[in-house]
Amino acid sequence: MKRVALLGATGSIGRQAIEVVERNPELELCALASGSADLAVLAAEHGVSHTQTSGDLTQLLEVSDPDVVLNAVVGFAGVGATLWALERGVTLALANKESLVAAGALALAARERGGGLLLPVDSEHSALFQCLEGRDASSVHSLVLTASGGPFRGRTRSELAEVGVDDALAHPTWSMGPKITVDSATLANKGLELIEAHFLFGVPYERIEVVVHPSSIVHSLVRFRDGAALAHLGYPDMTVPISFALTYPDRAATDVPQLDLAGGLTLEFSAPDLETFPLLALARRAGELGGTYPCVFNAANEVAVAAFLDGRLPFLGIAELVEEALGAADGSTAHDLDELVEADAAARGLAERGVPVG
Ligand SMILES: NC(=O)c1ccc[n+]([C@@H]2O[C@H](COP(=O)([O-])OP(=O)(O)OC[C@H]3O[C@@H](n4cnc5c(N)ncnc54)[C@H](OP(=O)(O)O)[C@@H]3O)[C@@H](O)[C@H]2O)c1
């Protein structure tokens, strides 16, 4: 039996994870966490006695003694749980990319000490993990992250001036929570994933490419030094990476249909439009600068997305706010979680001041 602590149980990933657990008799839920949603019914349905709503999630992890932590919380709120699991060598199935982006170096040091497994749940990183598994790092030429391009692919910057929340939430291929859906519309999500890939796989930024691939069938690729490229293909369905991470290394069966190649598949690729979607280039710059710049990028983006979703900031204002926060931050390295929390709070303060009042 694998005991799974599911953090973010009421969200898009959380709900799909519950279906994976229900399907696999060797998995059981031992803890559930949410931000504000009531967990009583869910806990009763699954016989879970440990639940927590918001606050310090490490307390829940301490008492529930999980074998696997599935961190599917949205945003920086997931950072404590990520570090808790890595430090103790408890397997971490990571959907909460923001924690690895913000706490990258601290997370890697904790993983080194804890010696446990870090299994990405982001579909692109799950794909890269599978293409890289068992290969020598020296044989890897580069990583290629695919991006659907979001609902505004092909638009110009001026065409985005008037887009609203409903337009941004209409993602063409993935059904996800509101924050990541807006991040996909701005390409900030791919920026976060670029930084996430750097920390997960230890590959320098100049050897991680992003390409737009509208049908989201190829989840990512690894290029090797001999000229071969290995890709991971499948219909866009988060069940696959969630199930892969929770049942690793067994690769349990799912209900996801097999790829129908003879039925016709379109595999188109193109370069991202960095002028219309500047957050991807800003993320790359933040990653290359290092220190707490990725944390600042993430914090300012969280503030900006929340303001956009509340109708307090126009769509194009999201990138402007993040750029201003990066320009104003000193980016100095955080040596522990307290310093990281301080850097995050400072960046949030900077970004909040940039949100128009009223
Ligand atoms: N959805 C996808 O397909 C997908 C794909 C790849 C990666 N991810 C990543 O997975 C994470 C979750 O995404 P999502 O789409 O599932 O988001 P979501 O639908 O908005 O769900 C977020 C979950 O986090 C909980 N939460 C929020 N703040 C919390 C806090 N302070 N403490 C504890 N729980 C908290 C929410 O609880 P309430 O319901 O109470 O608000 C909810 O259960 C994000 O980091 C995202 O980038 C998602």
Short mmCIF file of C-alpha atoms and ligand atoms in Angstrom, two decimals:
data_model
loop_
_atom_site.label_atom_id
_atom_site.label_comp_id
_atom_site.label_asym_id
_atom_site.label_seq_id
_atom_site.Cartn_x
_atom_site.Cartn_y
_atom_site.Cartn_z
CA MET A 1 0.00 0.00 0.00
CA LYS A 2 1.24 3.51 -0.87
CA ARG A 3 -0.12 6.22 1.40
CA VAL A 4 -0.74 9.39 -0.57
CA ALA A 5 -1.01 12.87 0.96
CA LEU A 6 -3.00 14.89 -1.57
CA LEU A 7 -2.45 18.63 -1.21
CA GLY A 8 -4.79 20.69 -3.38
CA ALA A 9 -7.36 17.86 -3.30
CA THR A 10 -10.26 20.03 -4.50
CA GLY A 11 -8.50 21.43 -7.57
CA SER A 12 -8.24 20.27 -11.16
CA ILE A 13 -5.18 18.05 -10.53
CA GLY A 14 -6.50 17.00 -7.11
CA ARG A 15 -9.80 15.71 -8.51
CA GLN A 16 -8.06 13.77 -11.26
CA ALA A 17 -5.62 12.34 -8.71
CA ILE A 18 -8.55 11.04 -6.64
CA GLU A 19 -9.80 9.13 -9.70
CA VAL A 20 -6.32 7.61 -10.14
CA VAL A 21 -6.27 6.56 -6.48
CA GLU A 22 -9.77 5.05 -6.76
CA ARG A 23 -8.66 2.98 -9.71
CA ASN A 24 -5.52 1.58 -8.09
CA PRO A 25 -6.04 -0.69 -5.06
CA GLU A 26 -2.38 -0.29 -4.04
CA LEU A 27 -2.93 3.47 -3.44
CA GLU A 28 -4.73 4.98 -0.44
CA LEU A 29 -5.27 8.57 0.62
CA CYS A 30 -3.88 9.40 4.06
CA ALA A 31 -4.22 13.22 4.05
CA LEU A 32 -6.15 15.89 2.18
CA ALA A 33 -5.54 19.64 2.02
CA SER A 34 -7.34 22.54 0.39
CA GLY A 35 -7.12 26.33 0.43
CA SER A 36 -10.63 27.14 1.63
CA ALA A 37 -12.94 24.35 0.40
CA ASP A 38 -14.54 22.08 3.00
CA LEU A 39 -12.98 18.61 2.97
CA ALA A 40 -15.42 16.77 5.27
CA VAL A 41 -17.36 14.91 2.53
CA LEU A 42 -14.25 13.96 0.56
CA ALA A 43 -12.50 12.76 3.72
CA ALA A 44 -15.51 10.66 4.77
CA GLU A 45 -15.81 9.13 1.28
CA HIS A 46 -12.18 8.02 1.34
CA GLY A 47 -11.81 7.23 5.04
CA VAL A 48 -9.18 9.95 5.50
CA SER A 49 -8.73 11.18 9.08
CA HIS A 50 -6.11 13.88 8.44
CA THR A 51 -7.27 17.04 6.66
CA GLN A 52 -6.19 20.66 6.64
CA THR A 53 -7.51 23.81 5.06
CA SER A 54 -4.79 26.38 4.37
CA GLY A 55 -2.03 27.22 6.89
CA ASP A 56 1.26 25.35 7.33
CA LEU A 57 0.77 22.09 5.42
CA THR A 58 3.87 20.51 6.94
CA GLN A 59 1.86 19.91 10.13
CA LEU A 60 -0.56 17.75 8.16
CA LEU A 61 2.35 15.88 6.58
CA GLU A 62 3.99 15.26 9.97
CA VAL A 63 0.89 13.62 11.44
CA SER A 64 -0.21 11.66 8.37
CA ASP A 65 3.15 9.97 7.59
CA PRO A 66 2.72 9.64 3.79
CA ASP A 67 4.78 7.50 1.38
CA VAL A 68 4.04 9.98 -1.42
CA VAL A 69 3.18 13.67 -1.27
CA LEU A 70 1.24 14.83 -4.33
CA ASN A 71 1.67 18.58 -4.19
CA ALA A 72 -1.15 19.98 -6.33
CA VAL A 73 -1.55 23.25 -4.44
CA VAL A 74 -1.51 26.32 -6.65
CA GLY A 75 1.20 28.94 -6.14
CA PHE A 76 3.92 29.70 -3.60
CA ALA A 77 1.69 28.29 -0.84
CA GLY A 78 3.04 24.87 -1.84
CA VAL A 79 6.68 25.64 -1.06
CA GLY A 80 6.76 24.35 2.54
CA ALA A 81 5.33 20.97 1.55
CA THR A 82 7.79 20.60 -1.34
CA LEU A 83 10.76 21.26 0.94
CA TRP A 84 9.32 19.01 3.68
CA ALA A 85 9.09 15.99 1.35
CA LEU A 86 12.46 16.56 -0.31
CA GLU A 87 14.25 17.03 3.02
CA ARG A 88 12.88 13.75 4.39
CA GLY A 89 13.32 11.63 1.28
CA VAL A 90 9.55 11.14 1.01
CA THR A 91 8.58 10.69 -2.66
CA LEU A 92 7.34 13.99 -4.05
CA ALA A 93 4.94 13.96 -7.00
CA LEU A 94 5.15 17.60 -7.99
CA ALA A 95 2.42 19.45 -9.85
CA ASN A 96 3.03 22.69 -7.91
CA LYS A 97 5.71 24.04 -10.26
CA GLU A 98 5.71 27.44 -8.51
CA SER A 99 7.45 25.92 -5.46
CA LEU A 100 10.34 24.55 -7.50
CA VAL A 101 10.66 27.76 -9.49
CA ALA A 102 10.72 29.94 -6.37
CA ALA A 103 12.81 27.66 -4.17
CA GLY A 104 14.96 25.96 -6.84
CA ALA A 105 18.38 25.90 -5.16
CA LEU A 106 16.91 25.24 -1.68
CA ALA A 107 14.81 22.41 -3.11
CA LEU A 108 17.79 20.79 -4.84
CA ALA A 109 19.85 20.96 -1.65
CA ALA A 110 16.96 19.39 0.29
CA ARG A 111 16.64 16.63 -2.31
CA GLU A 112 20.37 15.96 -2.06
CA ARG A 113 20.11 15.57 1.71
CA GLY A 114 16.86 13.60 1.67
CA GLY A 115 17.79 11.32 -1.23
CA GLY A 116 14.16 10.63 -2.20
CA LEU A 117 12.35 10.64 -5.52
CA LEU A 118 11.14 13.83 -7.20
CA LEU A 119 8.61 12.86 -9.86
CA PRO A 120 7.26 15.68 -12.02
CA VAL A 121 3.52 15.76 -12.66
CA ASP A 122 3.61 18.60 -15.17
CA SER A 123 2.99 16.74 -18.44
CA GLU A 124 6.02 18.22 -20.20
CA HIS A 125 8.38 17.36 -17.36
CA SER A 126 6.90 13.91 -16.90
CA ALA A 127 7.60 13.43 -20.61
CA LEU A 128 11.19 14.67 -20.25
CA PHE A 129 11.72 12.51 -17.16
CA GLN A 130 10.61 9.44 -19.12
CA CYS A 131 12.76 10.28 -22.17
CA LEU A 132 15.79 10.91 -19.95
CA GLU A 133 15.38 7.94 -17.61
CA GLY A 134 18.42 5.68 -17.67
CA ARG A 135 20.44 7.96 -20.03
CA ASP A 136 23.77 9.42 -19.23
CA ALA A 137 23.65 13.21 -18.80
CA SER A 138 26.65 13.59 -21.11
CA SER A 139 24.65 12.10 -24.02
CA VAL A 140 21.96 14.80 -23.78
CA HIS A 141 22.21 17.65 -26.28
CA SER A 142 19.13 19.69 -25.30
CA LEU A 143 15.58 19.61 -24.01
CA VAL A 144 12.56 20.80 -25.99
CA LEU A 145 9.45 21.90 -24.11
CA THR A 146 6.29 22.05 -26.16
CA ALA A 147 3.66 24.75 -25.62
CA SER A 148 0.10 24.71 -26.96
CA GLY A 149 0.35 28.48 -27.48
CA GLY A 150 -2.86 29.02 -25.47
CA PRO A 151 -6.06 30.72 -26.64
CA PHE A 152 -4.25 33.77 -28.08
CA ARG A 153 -1.78 31.97 -30.34
CA GLY A 154 -1.37 33.86 -33.60
CA ARG A 155 -2.69 37.17 -32.20
CA THR A 156 -0.65 40.36 -32.25
CA ARG A 157 0.09 42.44 -29.16
CA SER A 158 -2.43 45.13 -30.12
CA GLU A 159 -5.13 42.47 -30.52
CA LEU A 160 -4.61 41.48 -26.87
CA ALA A 161 -5.23 44.95 -25.40
CA GLU A 162 -8.95 44.33 -24.94
CA VAL A 163 -9.11 40.60 -24.12
CA GLY A 164 -11.01 39.72 -20.96
CA VAL A 165 -11.01 37.01 -18.33
CA ASP A 166 -13.39 34.70 -20.22
CA ASP A 167 -11.22 34.90 -23.35
CA ALA A 168 -8.10 34.02 -21.35
CA LEU A 169 -9.84 31.11 -19.60
CA ALA A 170 -10.88 29.46 -22.89
CA HIS A 171 -7.88 27.15 -23.29
CA PRO A 172 -7.94 25.18 -26.56
CA THR A 173 -6.49 21.84 -25.36
CA TRP A 174 -6.26 21.61 -21.54
CA SER A 175 -8.93 22.00 -18.84
CA MET A 176 -7.15 23.36 -15.74
CA GLY A 177 -7.49 25.69 -12.75
CA PRO A 178 -7.85 29.45 -13.46
CA LYS A 179 -4.31 30.53 -12.49
CA ILE A 180 -2.47 28.08 -14.75
CA THR A 181 -4.99 28.73 -17.54
CA VAL A 182 -4.18 32.45 -17.50
CA ASP A 183 -0.48 31.55 -17.30
CA SER A 184 -0.95 29.47 -20.44
CA ALA A 185 -2.58 32.42 -22.20
CA THR A 186 0.38 34.73 -21.35
CA LEU A 187 3.02 31.96 -21.82
CA ALA A 188 4.15 32.64 -18.22
CA ASN A 189 3.33 28.98 -17.67
CA LYS A 190 5.95 27.95 -20.20
CA GLY A 191 8.37 30.37 -18.55
CA LEU A 192 7.74 28.71 -15.18
CA GLU A 193 8.19 25.33 -16.87
CA LEU A 194 11.49 26.42 -18.39
CA ILE A 195 12.84 27.23 -14.92
CA GLU A 196 11.27 24.06 -13.53
CA ALA A 197 13.03 21.97 -16.21
CA HIS A 198 16.35 23.63 -15.42
CA PHE A 199 16.10 22.68 -11.76
CA LEU A 200 14.64 19.21 -12.33
CA PHE A 201 17.13 18.04 -14.93
CA GLY A 202 20.20 20.22 -14.31
CA VAL A 203 20.32 21.41 -17.93
CA PRO A 204 21.51 25.00 -18.57
CA TYR A 205 18.96 27.45 -19.95
CA GLU A 206 20.67 27.83 -23.31
CA ARG A 207 20.05 24.12 -23.90
CA ILE A 208 16.32 24.25 -23.17
CA GLU A 209 14.18 25.31 -26.12
CA VAL A 210 10.47 26.10 -26.18
CA VAL A 211 8.43 25.38 -29.31
CA VAL A 212 4.76 25.97 -29.99
CA HIS A 213 2.84 22.80 -30.80
CA PRO A 214 -0.90 23.56 -30.92
CA SER A 215 -2.34 20.04 -30.67
CA SER A 216 -0.40 19.20 -27.47
CA ILE A 217 0.19 15.61 -28.62
CA VAL A 218 3.98 15.71 -28.27
CA HIS A 219 4.47 16.54 -24.61
CA SER A 220 8.19 17.26 -24.90
CA LEU A 221 11.40 15.93 -26.47
CA VAL A 222 15.02 15.24 -25.59
CA ARG A 223 17.66 15.69 -28.26
CA PHE A 224 20.77 13.51 -27.89
CA ARG A 225 24.30 14.19 -29.09
CA ASP A 226 24.09 11.54 -31.83
CA GLY A 227 21.29 13.43 -33.59
CA ALA A 228 18.44 11.30 -32.24
CA ALA A 229 15.47 12.94 -30.53
CA LEU A 230 13.15 11.02 -28.20
CA ALA A 231 9.62 12.36 -27.78
CA HIS A 232 6.72 11.48 -25.49
CA LEU A 233 3.34 11.42 -27.23
CA GLY A 234 -0.23 11.02 -26.04
CA TYR A 235 -3.59 12.76 -25.96
CA PRO A 236 -3.56 15.78 -23.62
CA ASP A 237 -4.90 14.24 -20.40
CA MET A 238 -3.33 14.86 -16.98
CA THR A 239 -4.44 11.41 -15.84
CA VAL A 240 -1.35 9.98 -17.53
CA PRO A 241 1.37 11.97 -15.71
CA ILE A 242 -0.57 11.82 -12.41
CA SER A 243 -0.91 8.05 -12.68
CA PHE A 244 2.72 7.70 -13.78
CA ALA A 245 3.95 9.61 -10.71
CA LEU A 246 1.65 7.84 -8.22
CA THR A 247 2.27 4.31 -9.49
CA TYR A 248 5.95 4.76 -10.44
CA PRO A 249 7.80 2.61 -11.40
CA ASP A 250 4.86 0.32 -12.30
CA ARG A 251 3.03 2.44 -14.93
CA ALA A 252 -0.51 1.31 -14.08
CA ALA A 253 -3.29 1.10 -16.69
CA THR A 254 -5.59 4.12 -17.23
CA ASP A 255 -8.75 4.81 -19.23
CA VAL A 256 -6.95 7.24 -21.52
CA PRO A 257 -7.40 6.14 -25.16
CA GLN A 258 -4.42 4.90 -27.11
CA LEU A 259 -3.05 7.27 -29.73
CA ASP A 260 -4.83 6.76 -33.06
CA LEU A 261 -2.12 7.48 -35.61
CA ALA A 262 -3.86 6.04 -38.68
CA GLY A 263 -6.89 8.23 -37.92
CA GLY A 264 -4.72 11.28 -38.63
CA LEU A 265 -2.74 13.49 -36.30
CA THR A 266 -1.40 16.98 -36.92
CA LEU A 267 2.05 17.58 -35.50
CA GLU A 268 2.94 21.20 -36.22
CA PHE A 269 5.72 23.13 -34.53
CA SER A 270 6.79 26.77 -34.64
CA ALA A 271 8.84 29.29 -32.66
CA PRO A 272 7.04 31.20 -29.88
CA ASP A 273 6.19 34.86 -30.48
CA LEU A 274 8.26 36.49 -27.73
CA GLU A 275 7.17 40.01 -28.65
CA THR A 276 3.47 39.30 -28.10
CA PHE A 277 4.15 37.03 -25.11
CA PRO A 278 7.09 38.69 -23.28
CA LEU A 279 6.65 36.64 -20.08
CA LEU A 280 8.45 33.69 -21.64
CA ALA A 281 11.56 35.78 -22.32
CA LEU A 282 11.27 37.44 -18.89
CA ALA A 283 11.21 34.02 -17.22
CA ARG A 284 14.29 32.94 -19.14
CA ARG A 285 16.07 36.10 -18.04
CA ALA A 286 15.00 35.61 -14.41
CA GLY A 287 16.22 32.02 -14.54
CA GLU A 288 19.58 32.98 -16.02
CA LEU A 289 20.05 35.74 -13.43
CA GLY A 290 19.43 33.17 -10.69
CA GLY A 291 19.29 34.11 -7.00
CA THR A 292 15.74 35.04 -6.03
CA TYR A 293 14.88 36.41 -9.48
CA PRO A 294 12.80 33.29 -10.31
CA CYS A 295 11.01 33.74 -6.96
CA VAL A 296 10.32 37.39 -7.85
CA PHE A 297 9.08 36.40 -11.31
CA ASN A 298 6.69 33.92 -9.74
CA ALA A 299 5.46 36.20 -6.95
CA ALA A 300 4.82 39.16 -9.26
CA ASN A 301 3.08 36.89 -11.73
CA GLU A 302 0.82 35.46 -9.01
CA VAL A 303 -0.17 38.97 -7.93
CA ALA A 304 -0.71 40.10 -11.52
CA VAL A 305 -2.81 37.06 -12.47
CA ALA A 306 -4.99 37.47 -9.36
CA ALA A 307 -5.48 41.16 -10.24
CA PHE A 308 -6.35 40.25 -13.85
CA LEU A 309 -8.86 37.62 -12.70
CA ASP A 310 -10.41 40.24 -10.36
CA GLY A 311 -10.76 42.71 -13.22
CA ARG A 312 -8.20 45.10 -11.68
CA LEU A 313 -5.51 44.69 -14.36
CA PRO A 314 -5.69 44.40 -18.16
CA PHE A 315 -4.22 41.30 -19.82
CA LEU A 316 -1.14 43.13 -21.13
CA GLY A 317 -0.59 44.60 -17.65
CA ILE A 318 0.42 41.15 -16.33
CA ALA A 319 3.76 41.15 -18.18
CA GLU A 320 4.33 44.84 -17.44
CA LEU A 321 3.90 44.26 -13.72
CA VAL A 322 6.29 41.29 -13.72
CA GLU A 323 8.90 43.24 -15.68
CA GLU A 324 8.70 46.15 -13.23
CA ALA A 325 9.04 43.85 -10.22
CA LEU A 326 12.07 42.11 -11.73
CA GLY A 327 13.63 45.50 -12.47
CA ALA A 328 13.09 46.72 -8.91
CA ALA A 329 14.20 43.55 -7.08
CA ASP A 330 17.81 42.97 -5.97
CA GLY A 331 17.53 39.21 -6.57
CA SER A 332 19.98 38.31 -3.82
CA THR A 333 20.18 34.63 -2.95
CA ALA A 334 17.92 33.21 -0.23
CA HIS A 335 19.91 30.95 2.11
CA ASP A 336 16.92 29.42 3.85
CA LEU A 337 13.13 29.27 3.71
CA ASP A 338 12.73 32.38 5.90
CA GLU A 339 14.80 34.46 3.48
CA LEU A 340 12.86 33.03 0.54
CA VAL A 341 9.53 33.90 2.19
CA GLU A 342 10.88 37.43 2.71
CA ALA A 343 11.89 37.74 -0.96
CA ASP A 344 8.48 36.45 -2.03
CA ALA A 345 6.67 38.92 0.24
CA ALA A 346 8.82 41.83 -0.93
CA ALA A 347 8.12 41.00 -4.59
CA ARG A 348 4.40 40.72 -3.86
CA GLY A 349 4.49 44.15 -2.21
CA LEU A 350 6.27 45.63 -5.23
CA ALA A 351 3.81 44.08 -7.64
CA GLU A 352 0.74 45.08 -5.59
CA ARG A 353 1.87 48.71 -5.73
CA GLY A 354 1.84 48.44 -9.54
CA VAL A 355 -1.80 47.31 -9.69
CA PRO A 356 -4.04 50.25 -10.61
CA VAL A 357 -6.27 51.37 -7.73
CA GLY A 358 -10.07 51.31 -8.15
N1 LIG B 1 -4.52 21.64 -13.94
C1 LIG B 1 -3.59 21.11 -14.70
O1 LIG B 1 -3.90 20.44 -15.69
C2 LIG B 1 -2.13 21.30 -14.35
C3 LIG B 1 -1.17 20.79 -15.22
C4 LIG B 1 0.17 20.92 -14.85
C5 LIG B 1 0.52 21.53 -13.68
N2 LIG B 1 -0.45 22.04 -12.86
C6 LIG B 1 -0.05 22.70 -11.62
O2 LIG B 1 -0.71 22.06 -10.53
C7 LIG B 1 -1.03 23.01 -9.53
C8 LIG B 1 -2.53 22.98 -9.28
O3 LIG B 1 -3.19 23.38 -10.45
P1 LIG B 1 -4.76 23.21 -10.62
O4 LIG B 1 -5.04 23.52 -12.04
O5 LIG B 1 -5.19 21.90 -10.06
O6 LIG B 1 -5.28 24.41 -9.70
P2 LIG B 1 -6.73 24.63 -9.06
O7 LIG B 1 -7.75 23.86 -9.82
O8 LIG B 1 -6.89 26.08 -8.90
O9 LIG B 1 -6.59 23.94 -7.64
C9 LIG B 1 -5.72 24.44 -6.66
C10 LIG B 1 -5.82 23.62 -5.41
O10 LIG B 1 -4.93 24.18 -4.43
C11 LIG B 1 -5.69 24.42 -3.24
N3 LIG B 1 -5.05 25.51 -2.51
C12 LIG B 1 -4.96 26.82 -2.85
N4 LIG B 1 -4.30 27.51 -1.92
C13 LIG B 1 -3.97 26.63 -0.95
C14 LIG B 1 -3.31 26.72 0.31
N5 LIG B 1 -2.85 27.90 0.75
N6 LIG B 1 -3.16 25.61 1.05
C15 LIG B 1 -3.64 24.42 0.62
N7 LIG B 1 -4.28 24.26 -0.56
C16 LIG B 1 -4.45 25.36 -1.33
C17 LIG B 1 -7.08 24.73 -3.73
O11 LIG B 1 -8.04 24.62 -2.68
P3 LIG B 1 -9.49 25.36 -2.78
O12 LIG B 1 -10.32 24.51 -3.70
O13 LIG B 1 -9.99 25.36 -1.39
O14 LIG B 1 -9.23 26.74 -3.35
C18 LIG B 1 -7.23 23.64 -4.78
O15 LIG B 1 -7.46 22.39 -4.17
C19 LIG B 1 -0.51 24.36 -10.05
O16 LIG B 1 0.78 24.60 -9.54
C20 LIG B 1 -0.44 24.16 -11.55
O17 LIG B 1 0.53 24.98 -12.16
C21 LIG B 1 -1.76 21.94 -13.17
#
